[in-house]
Amino acid sequence: MTSDEHKEGIRGMANPSRYGIERVAYLLMRLSGLGLLAYFVAHIYETSNILRGQVGWDEFLELTQTTEGHIFLTVVIGMCVFHTVNGVRVMLGHGGVGVGKPTRPDYPYDPASQNYRHKIGIYSAIVLAAAAMMYGLAVMFGE
Amino acid sequence: MAQVSSIADEQTSTPVSSSKSITLRISRYNPKHDESSQFMEFSVPYEKWTTVLEAILEVKKHFDHSVAVRYSCRQATCGSCGMMINGKPRLACFTKISELNSNVITVEPMNNFPIIRDLAVKFERLFDSHHKIKPYLIRDDSELESDEREFLQSPKEVEQYIQFANCIKCGLCNSACPTMATDSSFVGPQALAQAYRYVADSRDKGKDTRLKIIDESHGIWRCHFAGSCSQVCPKGVDPAMGIQLLRGYLLGFRS
């Protein structure tokens, strides 16, 4: 017991196994957000190489023309698509759209906010991200 | 500290008729002198209808009366016996052993609550957050005069908030919340759902006051709609819905 507060901490927050697909989406949203932030920083560094002129720019760009570079960009595509599609779902939910209407609950109390619309949104985000990644792989490795 | 005890080996005045038994693992921890929690194991007989709370009380009765557990009504009304049961926050009195489909039941204190001892946790923060959002009707004429009657509402108006009035303050939602897992200052799904309960009440006039209270850095914006709170609520309150509807007021989607 490390803390008086007995908080679950990041390990508990990042555990997707107990609360269904919504918690998986929550974790993927965090991971893809952090990944895109890291990519954004790297992208600024990458494009700043233009200051080294045409040769410097071409040299740095060659890094992405390797197998590892292609896989990295594929992961970025997946993160970008998932974060966008799931982000739209979450933003709509945050505005109260598609979360159901208050009513007298009946046992076994299935929560209306965890309804099929949001589940479809989550699965759509995952499927679209996977499809975009496959397309990206086909373009980058299909040369 | 781990040990396995069996009721069948004990001298007991209680007749034990069941042939089925489970291993009950109880987390033991006293913050005053223990450095970490440890599990004690007990073999407890059960029937189809036996609840986890009843199994814990069997352990207290026959093996170790020092196991600390808070309970009262035994019918999911008082909200006292929330704990982690096989990794998920549940009410011990509302969880039957047979529905867990496991021969080993592990009970631990609820996450995100300071531990008093063993399975009993402190509720001060939950009640403070609940109190903070002013959980009562706010209006100028709240005191009735002798010739006045109660505030009338249509069934439709009642439906707007009655679901959220079912909250028993058990704290399971706060225990499941991923934001509560890392942010001690977050007001939590319980209090936010109750804020919605009063904002949506047609008799209440304190909407602006409450929205101002929750519109802060550790307030409603820390909810990321993971929905775990709603999945563990034993009364069907659906705090995630209440929070999103409440946020709709702040974002201008609702008035």
Short mmCIF file of C-alpha atoms in Angstrom, two decimals, chain A residues 1-140:
data_model
loop_
_atom_site.label_atom_id
_atom_site.label_comp_id
_atom_site.label_asym_id
_atom_site.label_seq_id
_atom_site.Cartn_x
_atom_site.Cartn_y
_atom_site.Cartn_z
CA MET A 1 0.00 0.00 0.00
CA THR A 2 1.93 2.99 -1.23
CA SER A 3 -0.58 5.73 -0.68
CA ASP A 4 -3.11 6.70 1.95
CA GLU A 5 -5.53 7.48 -0.85
CA HIS A 6 -5.47 3.91 -2.20
CA LYS A 7 -5.76 5.21 -5.74
CA GLU A 8 -5.59 2.73 -8.58
CA GLY A 9 -3.08 4.92 -10.39
CA ILE A 10 -2.10 4.80 -14.04
CA ARG A 11 -2.00 1.00 -14.02
CA GLY A 12 -5.66 0.88 -13.04
CA MET A 13 -6.60 3.69 -15.39
CA ALA A 14 -4.92 1.91 -18.29
CA ASN A 15 -6.38 -1.52 -17.52
CA PRO A 16 -8.93 -2.11 -20.31
CA SER A 17 -9.99 -5.60 -19.28
CA ARG A 18 -12.81 -5.01 -16.80
CA TYR A 19 -15.35 -2.58 -18.23
CA GLY A 20 -16.06 -3.54 -21.82
CA ILE A 21 -15.27 -1.99 -25.18
CA GLU A 22 -15.90 1.55 -23.89
CA ARG A 23 -12.90 1.30 -21.59
CA VAL A 24 -10.82 -0.15 -24.46
CA ALA A 25 -11.79 2.88 -26.56
CA TYR A 26 -10.86 5.14 -23.64
CA LEU A 27 -7.38 3.61 -23.48
CA LEU A 28 -6.87 3.67 -27.26
CA MET A 29 -7.94 7.32 -27.31
CA ARG A 30 -5.28 8.18 -24.74
CA LEU A 31 -2.56 6.14 -26.44
CA SER A 32 -3.36 7.49 -29.91
CA GLY A 33 -3.50 11.04 -28.54
CA LEU A 34 -0.08 10.73 -26.94
CA GLY A 35 1.26 9.03 -30.07
CA LEU A 36 -0.03 11.81 -32.32
CA LEU A 37 1.43 14.44 -29.98
CA ALA A 38 4.81 12.72 -30.22
CA TYR A 39 4.43 12.52 -34.01
CA PHE A 40 3.52 16.21 -34.12
CA VAL A 41 6.73 17.14 -32.30
CA ALA A 42 8.77 14.81 -34.53
CA HIS A 43 7.04 16.22 -37.60
CA ILE A 44 8.03 19.77 -36.67
CA TYR A 45 11.62 18.61 -36.21
CA GLU A 46 11.47 16.76 -39.52
CA THR A 47 10.14 19.71 -41.50
CA SER A 48 12.62 22.05 -39.84
CA ASN A 49 15.29 20.20 -41.81
CA ILE A 50 14.23 22.24 -44.82
CA LEU A 51 16.49 24.90 -43.31
CA ARG A 52 19.44 22.65 -44.21
CA GLY A 53 18.53 22.98 -47.88
CA GLN A 54 17.52 20.42 -50.46
CA VAL A 55 20.25 17.92 -49.56
CA GLY A 56 19.46 17.99 -45.84
CA TRP A 57 15.77 17.66 -46.53
CA ASP A 58 16.25 14.67 -48.83
CA GLU A 59 18.58 13.00 -46.35
CA PHE A 60 16.08 13.22 -43.55
CA LEU A 61 13.16 12.17 -45.74
CA GLU A 62 15.01 8.98 -46.60
CA LEU A 63 14.51 7.87 -43.01
CA THR A 64 10.83 7.36 -43.76
CA GLN A 65 11.58 5.38 -46.90
CA THR A 66 12.74 2.35 -44.96
CA THR A 67 10.71 -0.66 -43.73
CA GLU A 68 10.75 0.73 -40.19
CA GLY A 69 9.75 4.16 -41.47
CA HIS A 70 6.81 2.71 -43.39
CA ILE A 71 5.61 0.76 -40.34
CA PHE A 72 5.94 3.89 -38.21
CA LEU A 73 3.88 5.92 -40.68
CA THR A 74 1.29 3.12 -40.84
CA VAL A 75 0.88 3.27 -37.07
CA VAL A 76 0.52 7.06 -37.32
CA ILE A 77 -2.24 6.61 -39.93
CA GLY A 78 -4.04 4.17 -37.64
CA MET A 79 -3.76 6.49 -34.63
CA CYS A 80 -4.94 9.45 -36.66
CA VAL A 81 -8.03 7.70 -38.06
CA PHE A 82 -9.02 6.12 -34.74
CA HIS A 83 -8.52 9.36 -32.81
CA THR A 84 -10.58 11.30 -35.34
CA VAL A 85 -13.53 8.92 -35.61
CA ASN A 86 -13.68 8.08 -31.92
CA GLY A 87 -13.15 11.76 -31.12
CA VAL A 88 -16.28 12.66 -33.08
CA ARG A 89 -18.20 10.00 -31.12
CA VAL A 90 -16.90 11.27 -27.79
CA MET A 91 -17.59 14.92 -28.68
CA LEU A 92 -21.17 14.09 -29.61
CA GLY A 93 -21.52 12.16 -26.35
CA HIS A 94 -20.08 15.07 -24.39
CA GLY A 95 -22.84 17.23 -25.76
CA GLY A 96 -25.42 14.70 -24.62
CA VAL A 97 -26.03 13.38 -28.14
CA GLY A 98 -26.79 9.66 -28.37
CA VAL A 99 -26.44 8.95 -24.66
CA GLY A 100 -30.09 8.02 -24.18
CA LYS A 101 -32.83 9.69 -22.20
CA PRO A 102 -33.39 9.58 -18.45
CA THR A 103 -36.08 7.10 -17.48
CA ARG A 104 -37.09 4.87 -14.60
CA PRO A 105 -34.48 2.08 -14.69
CA ASP A 106 -35.51 -1.56 -14.68
CA TYR A 107 -33.39 -4.44 -13.43
CA PRO A 108 -30.83 -5.56 -14.62
CA TYR A 109 -30.11 -1.88 -15.22
CA ASP A 110 -28.32 -1.87 -18.55
CA PRO A 111 -26.92 1.67 -18.77
CA ALA A 112 -28.54 3.59 -21.62
CA SER A 113 -25.41 5.67 -22.15
CA GLN A 114 -23.50 2.54 -23.17
CA ASN A 115 -25.90 1.90 -26.04
CA TYR A 116 -25.45 0.31 -29.44
CA ARG A 117 -24.90 3.68 -31.16
CA HIS A 118 -21.73 4.30 -29.20
CA LYS A 119 -20.61 0.69 -29.54
CA ILE A 120 -21.04 0.96 -33.31
CA GLY A 121 -19.06 4.20 -33.20
CA ILE A 122 -16.20 2.50 -31.34
CA TYR A 123 -16.10 -0.55 -33.60
CA SER A 124 -16.32 1.73 -36.66
CA ALA A 125 -13.32 3.70 -35.43
CA ILE A 126 -11.32 0.49 -34.98
CA VAL A 127 -12.35 -0.96 -38.36
CA LEU A 128 -11.70 2.30 -40.23
CA ALA A 129 -8.31 2.66 -38.57
CA ALA A 130 -7.43 -0.91 -39.55
CA ALA A 131 -8.62 -0.31 -43.13
CA ALA A 132 -6.62 2.91 -43.40
CA MET A 133 -3.53 1.16 -42.07
CA MET A 134 -3.92 -1.63 -44.63
CA TYR A 135 -4.33 0.92 -47.42
CA GLY A 136 -1.26 2.76 -46.16
CA LEU A 137 0.75 -0.46 -46.10
CA ALA A 138 -0.42 -1.29 -49.62
CA VAL A 139 0.64 2.13 -50.92
CA MET A 140 4.00 2.23 -49.11
#
